[in-house]
Short mmCIF file of C-alpha atoms and ligand atoms in Angstrom, two decimals:
data_model
loop_
_atom_site.label_atom_id
_atom_site.label_comp_id
_atom_site.label_asym_id
_atom_site.label_seq_id
_atom_site.Cartn_x
_atom_site.Cartn_y
_atom_site.Cartn_z
CA UNK A 148 -0.22 -0.40 0.20
CA UNK A 149 0.95 3.71 -0.58
CA UNK A 150 -1.14 4.85 1.46
CA UNK A 151 -0.71 9.05 1.80
CA UNK A 152 -0.22 10.07 5.94
CA UNK A 153 -0.65 12.97 6.79
CA UNK A 154 1.15 12.96 10.44
CA UNK A 155 0.59 15.84 13.14
CA UNK A 156 2.17 15.98 16.38
CA UNK A 157 -1.98 14.80 17.94
CA UNK A 158 -3.09 13.09 14.50
CA UNK A 159 -2.05 10.50 11.84
CA UNK A 160 -4.67 11.51 9.05
CA UNK A 161 -5.05 9.44 6.25
CA UNK A 162 -5.81 10.65 2.40
CA UNK A 163 -9.27 9.60 0.77
CA UNK A 164 -10.17 10.14 -2.71
CA UNK A 165 -12.42 9.64 -5.40
CA UNK A 166 -12.72 11.16 -9.41
CA UNK A 167 -15.62 11.29 -11.95
CA UNK A 168 -13.68 12.15 -15.33
CA UNK A 169 -15.86 12.65 -18.22
CA UNK A 170 -14.24 11.74 -21.27
CA UNK A 171 -15.67 13.45 -24.82
CA UNK A 172 -16.82 10.26 -27.10
CA UNK A 173 -15.43 9.38 -30.42
CA UNK A 174 -17.62 9.83 -32.34
CA UNK A 175 -18.70 12.06 -35.79
CA UNK A 176 -21.91 13.54 -34.28
CA UNK A 177 -23.24 15.24 -31.34
CA UNK A 178 -24.99 12.75 -29.36
CA UNK A 179 -29.22 13.56 -29.90
CA UNK A 180 -28.56 16.04 -33.23
CA UNK A 181 -26.62 15.15 -36.86
CA UNK A 182 -24.04 18.01 -36.27
CA UNK A 183 -19.82 17.58 -36.39
CA UNK A 184 -18.46 17.02 -32.85
CA UNK A 185 -15.40 18.39 -35.42
CA UNK A 186 -13.10 19.57 -32.75
CA UNK A 187 -11.43 23.45 -33.22
CA UNK A 188 -13.80 24.67 -35.70
CA UNK A 189 -15.17 28.41 -35.91
CA UNK A 190 -17.23 28.50 -32.83
CA UNK A 191 -20.53 28.41 -33.55
CA UNK A 192 -20.52 26.23 -36.85
CA UNK A 193 -21.34 22.84 -34.98
CA UNK A 194 -24.57 23.98 -33.90
CA UNK A 195 -28.88 22.40 -34.28
CA UNK A 196 -31.48 23.63 -32.95
CA UNK A 197 -31.12 20.77 -30.56
CA UNK A 198 -28.00 21.51 -29.34
CA UNK A 199 -28.53 25.18 -29.32
CA UNK A 200 -31.97 24.40 -27.27
CA UNK A 201 -34.45 25.67 -29.62
CA UNK A 202 -37.96 24.66 -28.32
CA UNK A 203 -39.97 21.84 -29.77
CA UNK A 204 -37.13 20.34 -30.32
CA UNK A 205 -36.45 16.12 -30.18
CA UNK A 206 -33.62 14.40 -29.24
CA UNK A 207 -32.47 11.96 -31.66
CA UNK A 208 -29.91 8.95 -29.59
CA UNK A 209 -27.09 9.07 -31.28
CA UNK A 210 -25.89 4.86 -31.34
CA UNK A 211 -21.79 5.40 -31.60
CA UNK A 212 -22.09 7.26 -28.59
CA UNK A 213 -23.64 3.86 -26.89
CA UNK A 214 -21.25 1.74 -27.73
CA UNK A 215 -18.18 4.14 -27.53
CA UNK A 216 -19.67 3.51 -23.92
CA UNK A 217 -20.69 -0.41 -23.97
CA UNK A 218 -16.76 -0.89 -25.02
CA UNK A 219 -15.20 1.45 -22.64
CA UNK A 220 -17.54 -0.52 -19.69
CA UNK A 221 -16.14 -3.26 -20.40
CA UNK A 222 -12.59 -2.76 -21.13
CA UNK A 223 -13.00 -1.20 -17.13
CA UNK A 224 -14.52 -5.51 -16.91
CA UNK A 225 -17.84 -3.25 -15.63
CA UNK A 226 -20.97 -5.18 -15.96
CA UNK A 227 -23.03 -2.85 -18.78
CA UNK A 228 -26.73 -2.94 -17.49
CA UNK A 229 -29.79 -3.94 -20.51
CA UNK A 230 -31.98 -1.48 -19.15
CA UNK A 231 -30.92 2.29 -18.88
CA UNK A 232 -32.25 5.26 -18.76
CA UNK A 233 -32.19 9.32 -19.51
CA UNK A 234 -33.33 11.96 -16.50
CA UNK A 235 -32.43 15.53 -16.77
CA UNK A 236 -30.25 17.31 -14.52
CA UNK A 237 -31.81 20.93 -13.94
CA UNK A 238 -29.58 23.66 -13.98
CA UNK A 239 -29.26 27.21 -15.62
CA UNK A 240 -25.86 28.05 -17.36
CA UNK A 241 -25.35 30.41 -19.60
CA UNK A 242 -23.93 27.57 -21.82
CA UNK A 243 -26.54 24.81 -21.33
CA UNK A 244 -29.32 26.78 -24.09
CA UNK A 245 -31.46 23.96 -23.43
CA UNK A 246 -31.83 24.94 -19.06
CA UNK A 247 -30.66 21.17 -18.71
CA UNK A 248 -28.87 18.14 -19.89
CA UNK A 249 -29.79 15.23 -20.56
CA UNK A 250 -27.69 13.25 -18.86
CA UNK A 251 -29.18 9.49 -16.52
CA UNK A 252 -28.56 8.96 -12.63
CA UNK A 253 -31.16 6.25 -11.00
CA UNK A 254 -30.78 3.58 -14.29
CA UNK A 255 -26.40 4.03 -15.63
CA UNK A 256 -25.75 2.54 -18.82
CA UNK A 257 -22.61 1.39 -17.41
CA UNK A 258 -23.04 -0.56 -13.52
CA UNK A 259 -19.49 -0.81 -11.12
CA UNK A 260 -16.72 -2.15 -12.99
CA UNK A 261 -12.54 -2.28 -11.56
CA UNK A 262 -9.48 -1.72 -12.99
CA UNK A 263 -5.38 -2.19 -10.63
CA UNK A 264 -3.30 0.49 -10.55
CA UNK A 265 0.63 -0.76 -9.90
CA UNK A 266 2.52 2.31 -7.95
CA UNK A 267 6.26 3.38 -8.68
CA UNK A 268 6.98 1.88 -5.99
CA UNK A 269 5.32 -1.54 -6.83
CA UNK A 270 1.78 -2.48 -5.55
CA UNK A 271 -0.16 -2.92 -6.19
CA UNK A 272 -4.55 -1.88 -5.87
CA UNK A 273 -8.39 -2.81 -7.31
CA UNK A 274 -9.78 0.33 -7.29
CA UNK A 275 -14.01 0.42 -7.82
CA UNK A 276 -15.49 2.10 -10.87
CA UNK A 277 -19.04 2.67 -8.65
CA UNK A 278 -20.32 3.56 -12.71
CA UNK A 279 -20.55 5.37 -15.95
CA UNK A 280 -23.41 6.61 -17.38
CA UNK A 281 -24.13 8.74 -20.67
CA UNK A 282 -23.96 12.81 -20.75
CA UNK A 283 -24.62 15.79 -23.33
CA UNK A 284 -21.68 18.22 -22.49
CA UNK A 285 -22.67 21.89 -22.41
CA UNK A 286 -20.93 24.76 -24.51
CA UNK A 287 -18.25 27.09 -23.82
CA UNK A 288 -18.23 30.52 -21.57
CA UNK A 289 -14.94 32.35 -22.98
CA UNK A 290 -14.25 35.31 -20.94
CA UNK A 291 -11.02 36.55 -22.65
CA UNK A 292 -11.54 37.76 -25.17
CA UNK A 293 -13.31 41.23 -24.26
CA UNK A 294 -12.43 42.73 -21.20
CA UNK A 295 -16.61 43.17 -20.53
CA UNK A 296 -18.16 41.36 -21.97
CA UNK A 297 -18.74 37.13 -22.63
CA UNK A 298 -18.46 35.10 -25.09
CA UNK A 299 -21.11 31.75 -26.20
CA UNK A 300 -19.13 28.68 -28.73
CA UNK A 301 -21.96 25.68 -28.91
CA UNK A 302 -19.63 23.74 -31.14
CA UNK A 303 -19.21 21.80 -27.98
CA UNK A 304 -23.23 21.36 -26.24
CA UNK A 305 -24.08 18.17 -27.22
CA UNK A 306 -21.32 16.23 -27.76
CA UNK A 307 -20.86 12.63 -25.73
CA UNK A 308 -19.55 12.77 -22.69
CA UNK A 309 -18.92 9.19 -20.93
CA UNK A 310 -19.06 10.07 -16.69
CA UNK A 311 -17.00 7.83 -14.71
CA UNK A 312 -17.66 7.43 -11.49
CA UNK A 313 -14.74 5.55 -9.56
CA UNK A 314 -15.67 4.41 -5.60
CA UNK A 315 -13.09 6.81 -3.10
CA UNK A 316 -10.62 4.80 -2.96
CA UNK A 317 -7.52 6.29 -3.93
CA UNK A 318 -5.11 6.31 -0.46
CA UNK A 319 -2.91 8.88 -2.40
CA UNK A 320 -2.25 11.36 -5.47
CA UNK A 321 0.28 8.07 -6.66
CA UNK A 322 -2.70 5.79 -7.22
CA UNK A 323 -5.15 8.51 -8.75
CA UNK A 324 -2.13 9.74 -10.89
CA UNK A 325 -1.48 5.69 -11.78
CA UNK A 326 -5.16 4.79 -12.55
CA UNK A 327 -5.56 8.65 -14.69
CA UNK A 328 -3.03 7.05 -17.05
CA UNK A 329 -4.39 4.33 -17.06
CA UNK A 330 -8.14 4.94 -17.84
CA UNK A 331 -6.41 6.73 -20.18
CA UNK A 332 -4.10 4.53 -21.47
CA UNK A 333 -7.39 2.62 -22.62
CA UNK A 334 -9.67 4.63 -23.64
CA UNK A 335 -7.19 5.71 -26.55
CA UNK A 336 -6.41 1.65 -27.54
CA UNK A 337 -10.38 1.80 -27.51
CA UNK A 338 -10.38 4.67 -30.10
CA UNK A 339 -13.58 5.53 -27.20
CA UNK A 340 -11.92 9.01 -25.96
CA UNK A 341 -9.10 10.84 -27.59
CA UNK A 342 -7.68 11.34 -23.56
CA UNK A 343 -6.61 14.89 -24.42
CA UNK A 344 -6.43 16.30 -21.19
CA UNK A 345 -5.27 19.47 -22.50
CA UNK A 346 -7.93 19.22 -25.36
CA UNK A 347 -10.70 18.62 -22.66
CA UNK A 348 -11.69 16.25 -24.26
CA UNK A 349 -10.59 14.50 -20.25
CA UNK A 350 -12.03 16.15 -17.13
CA UNK A 351 -11.32 15.30 -14.09
CA UNK A 352 -13.81 16.03 -11.00
CA UNK A 353 -11.30 15.49 -7.90
CA UNK A 354 -13.25 14.70 -5.02
CA UNK A 355 -11.03 14.43 -1.02
CA UNK A 356 -12.00 14.22 2.36
CA UNK A 357 -9.43 13.04 5.44
CA UNK A 358 -10.06 11.01 8.49
CA UNK A 359 -7.81 9.67 11.60
CA UNK A 360 -6.80 6.45 10.65
CA UNK A 361 -8.08 3.77 12.44
CA UNK A 362 -11.76 6.07 11.67
CA UNK A 363 -14.18 3.58 9.05
CA UNK A 364 -16.19 6.35 8.37
CA UNK A 365 -15.95 8.88 6.00
CA UNK A 366 -15.69 12.46 6.32
CA UNK A 367 -17.47 15.49 4.85
CA UNK A 368 -15.67 15.81 1.01
CA UNK A 369 -15.28 18.57 -1.06
CA UNK A 370 -14.11 18.35 -4.94
CA UNK A 371 -12.13 20.09 -7.39
CA UNK A 372 -14.78 20.37 -10.44
CA UNK A 373 -11.92 19.73 -14.34
CA UNK A 374 -8.99 19.44 -12.92
CA UNK A 375 -7.21 19.03 -16.31
CA UNK A 376 -3.67 17.58 -16.79
CA UNK A 377 -2.27 14.81 -13.83
CA UNK A 378 0.94 16.22 -12.85
CA UNK A 379 -2.57 18.84 -11.47
CA UNK A 380 -5.13 16.58 -10.15
CA UNK A 381 -1.85 15.08 -8.28
CA UNK A 382 -1.52 18.30 -6.42
CA UNK A 383 -5.05 19.04 -6.06
CA UNK A 384 -6.01 15.63 -3.72
CA UNK A 385 -1.67 16.75 -2.24
CA UNK A 386 -2.79 20.08 -1.47
CA UNK A 387 -6.79 19.95 -0.20
CA UNK A 388 -6.47 16.95 2.43
CA UNK A 389 -4.10 19.05 3.32
CA UNK A 390 -6.21 21.63 4.11
CA UNK A 391 -8.83 19.97 5.92
CA UNK A 392 -6.35 18.72 7.54
CA UNK A 393 -5.15 22.20 9.02
CA UNK A 394 -9.06 23.39 9.34
CA UNK A 395 -9.63 19.94 11.50
CA UNK A 396 -6.31 20.09 13.55
CA UNK A 397 -7.62 24.06 14.27
CA UNK A 398 -11.41 22.55 15.72
CA UNK A 399 -12.92 23.84 12.56
CA UNK A 400 -15.62 21.12 10.56
CA UNK A 401 -15.56 20.73 6.17
CA UNK A 402 -18.49 20.76 4.86
CA UNK A 403 -19.68 19.36 1.54
CA UNK A 404 -18.82 21.96 -0.65
CA UNK A 405 -17.63 22.63 -4.90
CA UNK A 406 -13.85 24.75 -4.72
CA UNK A 407 -11.32 25.36 -7.63
CA UNK A 408 -7.83 24.70 -8.13
CA UNK A 409 -5.59 26.66 -9.29
CA UNK A 410 -2.60 25.07 -10.08
CA UNK A 411 -0.83 28.29 -10.56
CA UNK A 412 -0.39 28.50 -6.56
CA UNK A 413 -1.42 24.94 -6.07
CA UNK A 414 -4.30 26.26 -3.88
CA UNK A 415 -8.41 25.60 -4.07
CA UNK A 416 -10.66 28.16 -3.58
CA UNK A 417 -15.17 27.77 -2.80
CA UNK A 418 -17.29 28.25 -5.61
CA UNK A 419 -20.52 27.07 -3.84
CA UNK A 420 -21.12 25.66 -0.81
CA UNK A 421 -23.39 22.15 -0.86
CA UNK A 422 -24.98 21.22 -4.02
CA UNK A 423 -26.41 18.05 -3.68
CA UNK A 424 -28.40 15.29 -6.01
CA UNK A 425 -31.68 16.61 -5.05
CA UNK A 426 -30.56 20.46 -6.43
CA UNK A 427 -31.08 19.56 -10.21
CA UNK A 428 -34.78 17.47 -9.78
CA UNK A 429 -33.60 15.26 -11.67
CA UNK A 430 -36.87 13.33 -13.49
CA UNK A 431 -37.31 10.97 -16.41
CA UNK A 432 -36.40 12.49 -20.28
CA UNK A 433 -39.77 12.48 -21.43
CA UNK A 434 -38.70 12.82 -25.13
CA UNK A 435 -36.65 9.25 -25.10
CA UNK A 436 -37.67 5.43 -24.20
CA UNK A 437 -35.86 3.79 -21.89
CA UNK A 438 -32.39 2.37 -23.37
CA UNK A 439 -33.48 -2.13 -23.28
CA UNK A 440 -29.82 -4.08 -24.85
CA UNK A 441 -29.92 -7.49 -25.79
CA UNK A 442 -27.21 -10.30 -24.71
CA UNK A 443 -26.31 -10.08 -28.55
CA UNK A 444 -25.93 -6.21 -28.45
CA UNK A 445 -23.80 -6.75 -26.05
CA UNK A 446 -21.09 -10.32 -27.02
CA UNK A 447 -20.89 -8.58 -30.72
CA UNK A 448 -19.08 -5.51 -28.99
CA UNK A 449 -17.14 -7.80 -26.95
CA UNK A 450 -16.04 -9.91 -30.38
CA UNK A 451 -15.13 -5.89 -31.62
CA UNK A 452 -12.24 -5.38 -28.62
CA UNK A 453 -9.13 -4.98 -29.48
CA UNK A 454 -6.39 -6.59 -26.50
CA UNK A 455 -5.67 -4.22 -24.02
CA UNK A 456 -2.53 -2.70 -22.62
CA UNK A 457 -2.65 -5.09 -19.45
CA UNK A 458 -3.27 -8.41 -21.74
CA UNK A 459 -0.62 -6.99 -24.13
CA UNK A 460 1.75 -6.74 -21.57
CA UNK A 461 1.99 -9.99 -20.42
CA UNK A 462 2.17 -11.27 -24.18
CA UNK A 463 5.20 -9.22 -24.63
CA UNK A 464 6.21 -10.64 -21.05
CA UNK A 465 5.81 -13.78 -21.40
CA UNK A 466 6.18 -14.71 -25.52
CA UNK A 467 9.10 -12.59 -26.11
CA UNK A 468 10.93 -12.99 -23.38
CA UNK A 469 10.83 -8.45 -23.02
CA UNK A 470 11.16 -7.38 -19.14
CA UNK A 471 8.46 -5.64 -16.95
CA UNK A 472 9.46 -2.28 -17.76
CA UNK A 473 10.46 -2.47 -21.26
CA UNK A 474 6.79 -3.87 -21.81
CA UNK A 475 5.51 -1.25 -19.43
CA UNK A 476 6.80 1.42 -21.30
CA UNK A 477 6.06 -0.07 -24.88
CA UNK A 478 2.33 -0.87 -24.53
CA UNK A 479 1.24 2.61 -22.65
CA UNK A 480 0.78 2.77 -26.63
CA UNK A 481 -1.74 0.91 -28.34
CA UNK A 482 0.64 2.62 -32.23
CA UNK A 483 3.99 2.77 -30.26
CA UNK A 484 3.56 -0.93 -28.78
CA UNK A 485 1.93 -2.24 -32.60
CA UNK A 486 5.22 -1.39 -34.48
CA UNK A 487 7.41 -2.64 -31.45
CA UNK A 488 5.91 -6.29 -32.06
CA UNK A 489 6.20 -5.52 -36.77
CA UNK A 490 9.95 -4.39 -35.94
CA UNK A 491 10.25 -7.34 -33.38
CA UNK A 492 8.56 -10.18 -35.68
CA UNK A 493 11.67 -12.98 -36.41
CA UNK A 494 14.09 -10.62 -34.41
CA UNK A 495 15.67 -10.49 -31.20
CA UNK A 496 12.70 -8.89 -29.73
CA UNK A 497 14.71 -7.51 -26.64
CA UNK A 498 17.88 -5.55 -29.11
CA UNK A 499 14.78 -3.98 -31.04
CA UNK A 500 13.45 -3.36 -27.26
CA UNK A 501 16.19 -1.39 -26.63
CA UNK A 502 16.06 0.07 -30.03
CA UNK A 503 13.35 1.43 -29.45
CA UNK A 504 13.60 3.26 -26.27
CA UNK A 505 17.40 4.41 -27.33
CA UNK A 506 18.05 5.60 -30.37
CA UNK A 507 14.32 5.98 -31.82
CA UNK A 508 12.55 7.70 -29.11
CA UNK A 509 15.36 9.74 -29.00
CA UNK A 510 14.73 10.61 -32.60
CA UNK A 511 11.42 10.68 -33.03
CA UNK A 512 11.96 12.66 -29.84
CA UNK A 513 14.18 15.60 -30.98
CA UNK A 514 11.83 15.94 -34.35
CA UNK A 515 8.97 16.06 -32.50
CA UNK A 516 6.98 12.80 -34.74
CA UNK A 517 4.18 11.23 -34.48
CA UNK A 518 5.14 7.29 -34.38
CA UNK A 519 3.51 7.33 -37.50
CA UNK A 520 5.16 9.93 -39.50
CA UNK A 521 9.10 7.74 -38.27
CA UNK A 522 10.95 7.65 -41.17
CA UNK A 523 12.28 4.17 -40.36
CA UNK A 524 9.97 1.27 -40.83
CA UNK A 525 9.11 -1.06 -38.25
CA UNK A 526 10.50 -3.75 -40.59
CA UNK A 527 13.83 -2.04 -41.28
CA UNK A 528 14.11 -1.70 -37.40
CA UNK A 529 13.95 -5.02 -37.07
CA UNK A 530 16.22 -5.45 -39.75
CA UNK A 531 19.73 -3.31 -38.43
CA UNK A 532 18.84 -5.24 -35.33
CA UNK A 533 19.52 -8.56 -37.41
CA UNK A 534 22.67 -7.19 -39.07
CA UNK A 535 23.84 -6.38 -35.60
CA UNK A 536 23.06 -10.10 -34.14
CA UNK A 537 24.31 -11.78 -37.22
CA UNK A 538 27.98 -10.65 -37.39
CA UNK A 539 27.13 -8.65 -40.87
CA UNK A 540 27.48 -5.20 -38.77
CA UNK A 541 29.34 -3.72 -35.79
CA UNK A 542 27.08 -2.36 -32.75
CA UNK A 543 28.71 1.08 -33.89
CA UNK A 544 28.90 1.81 -37.10
CA UNK A 545 24.76 0.54 -35.81
CA UNK A 546 24.91 3.79 -35.41
CA UNK A 547 25.85 5.21 -37.58
CA UNK A 548 23.47 3.37 -40.43
CA UNK A 549 20.42 3.90 -38.03
CA UNK A 550 21.80 7.80 -38.44
CA UNK A 551 21.27 7.06 -42.16
CA UNK A 552 18.52 5.46 -42.20
CA UNK A 553 16.33 8.24 -40.52
CA UNK A 554 18.05 10.98 -42.76
CA UNK A 555 16.82 8.44 -46.56
CA UNK A 556 14.47 6.15 -44.95
CA UNK A 557 16.80 3.30 -47.15
CA UNK A 558 16.67 -0.04 -44.90
CA UNK A 559 19.59 -0.97 -43.88
CA UNK A 560 20.87 -3.57 -45.50
CA UNK A 561 20.96 -1.14 -49.03
CA UNK A 562 22.65 0.70 -46.44
CA UNK A 563 24.99 -1.50 -46.12
CA UNK A 564 26.00 -2.07 -49.42
CA UNK A 565 26.92 0.86 -50.48
CA UNK A 566 28.92 2.69 -48.11
CA UNK A 567 30.42 -0.61 -47.52
CA UNK A 568 30.70 -0.54 -43.86
CA UNK A 569 30.40 -4.22 -43.14
CA UNK A 570 32.20 -5.68 -40.34
CA UNK A 571 34.76 -7.26 -41.30
CA UNK A 572 36.04 -10.52 -39.14
CA UNK A 573 39.02 -11.48 -41.95
CA UNK A 574 41.85 -12.47 -39.39
CA UNK A 575 44.60 -11.46 -41.56
CA UNK A 576 43.01 -7.98 -42.52
CA UNK A 577 42.81 -7.42 -38.70
CA UNK A 578 45.99 -8.42 -38.41
CA UNK A 579 47.78 -6.03 -40.61
CA UNK A 580 46.13 -3.21 -38.68
CA UNK A 581 47.64 -4.58 -35.27
CA UNK A 582 50.92 -5.46 -36.61
CA UNK A 583 51.40 -1.33 -37.86
CA UNK A 584 49.51 0.08 -34.75
CA UNK A 585 52.22 -1.93 -32.72
CA UNK A 586 55.54 -0.85 -34.61
CA UNK A 587 54.47 2.84 -34.67
CA UNK A 588 54.03 2.78 -31.00
CA UNK A 589 56.67 0.66 -28.60
CA UNK A 590 56.30 2.83 -26.12
CA UNK A 591 52.84 2.02 -25.82
CA UNK A 592 53.91 -2.14 -25.84
CA UNK A 593 56.46 -2.06 -23.29
CA UNK A 594 54.26 0.59 -21.35
CA UNK A 595 51.73 -2.36 -21.00
CA UNK A 596 53.86 -5.11 -20.70
CA UNK A 597 54.95 -3.43 -17.58
CA UNK A 598 52.12 -4.39 -16.68
CA UNK A 599 49.99 -1.21 -17.15
CA UNK A 600 46.80 -3.41 -18.60
CA UNK A 601 44.68 -0.13 -19.29
CA UNK A 602 46.52 0.81 -22.10
CA UNK A 603 44.35 -2.08 -23.92
CA UNK A 604 41.74 0.53 -24.30
CA UNK A 605 44.13 1.82 -26.76
CA UNK A 606 44.74 -0.03 -28.85
CA UNK A 607 41.58 -1.41 -29.57
CA UNK A 608 40.87 2.45 -30.20
CA UNK A 609 43.54 2.60 -31.84
CA UNK A 610 42.39 -0.10 -34.75
CA UNK A 611 39.03 0.57 -34.53
CA UNK A 612 40.06 3.54 -35.83
CA UNK A 613 42.09 2.39 -38.65
CA UNK A 614 39.54 0.32 -39.72
CA UNK A 615 37.16 3.03 -40.12
CA UNK A 616 34.84 1.04 -37.17
CA UNK A 617 34.35 -1.73 -39.32
CA UNK A 618 36.29 -4.43 -37.30
CA UNK A 619 34.64 -6.66 -35.30
CA UNK A 620 35.84 -5.43 -31.88
CA UNK A 621 35.16 -8.73 -30.66
CA UNK A 622 37.67 -10.32 -32.80
CA UNK A 623 40.16 -7.27 -32.28
CA UNK A 624 40.61 -7.94 -28.52
CA UNK A 625 41.57 -11.54 -28.79
CA UNK A 626 43.90 -10.76 -31.48
CA UNK A 627 45.90 -7.88 -29.35
CA UNK A 628 44.82 -9.61 -25.84
CA UNK A 629 47.62 -12.09 -27.98
CA UNK A 630 49.89 -9.93 -29.61
CA UNK A 631 50.30 -7.92 -27.07
CA UNK A 632 51.21 -10.92 -24.45
MN1 LIG B 221 -21.74 14.53 -15.57
#
């Protein structure tokens, strides 16, 4: 367990946290209208009469949003509810033209599930998922374009959301951070949400409370709305827990309230007090029928599920023999994992993993490239490793070949052939070079023979240099050893 305990002179406090994560569903059109969901278009460009809340407009459920939420539920080992209902959540806000949000309340589409997280120290904990319901997003109020006015952009109004609600199972900021990273990785694998927190397509409400170690019931929590990065979520949990402890230790009380976390100062400020479900006057959405699914419908979606990061990781460790750490890094992103698997096919997987995590990632980082834009194909990376394994080129030459592959996109065989980079394993050729170096450097030879064995590295370096870097280092070492002793 990696629980965060806040120790004061008098008490030990345990940190309790639960998350509510809004994930924008990947779909071409909005949840209840045919308007496009495209991000970054001109303000109020993708707005239908329904999204604008015009009177008399009727919503039509977008089946793709339902399928995507079911996939996500299956990816989180959750129960898919064959019966669910839509409800109206009533509140007044400028960017909510209907005056209510269509959401799910009593009967969500997805029920309980779980996700196991592993923190840096290797400890594992299972975090419970309470539910996933689907609902429509609100528009956006823009406060910073004019000193006296607020603008409203309804492009986002009506875009489908999955709200993933966890149980209050987190006991440290690290666990919450790991959970979010893993969740993001899963929805990206599934293609159900793009997971871009900085674009607001994944937003996190953070519920925090504390209790004395040994207490069994929960104390009142505060909720911080729309925290938009993993790091900020972790900071919000830590700073809010400390604030609670301070209030309690000074004899105060905490009431349930909604707060806003400010990453710049690392503190939160009060938005509103005591907000409960009954404040929203939920009632069943009269314009939509209950959603009833068959087992067959759910089973068909199960058949479309892709291999998820944990399963892929286990397979890479067991079948390809790479380390748990390498598997974790390579499986975080589906495209990277698929690239690796293609590159490793039929070659030394461990070496391929090393090359990917070393020179290959460095190359992509340096030029800010995604894996799709890589100038080196998976097949060619695998072939490069093969040339080393088979002794055609040595490790040093391989680095040069890699550079040339990055520049030209050519296959390693072609580069090695054209540039004459094949490793020299011919003993006679190497011996000739050694003879010359020994003859030219009598002082060093004598020093070596008198016990300055550290000079071996220098001799190897000289031979390698004279061979244009192409000599087989193992052969060079062996020959030098016998000639110098
Ligand atoms: Mn919500």
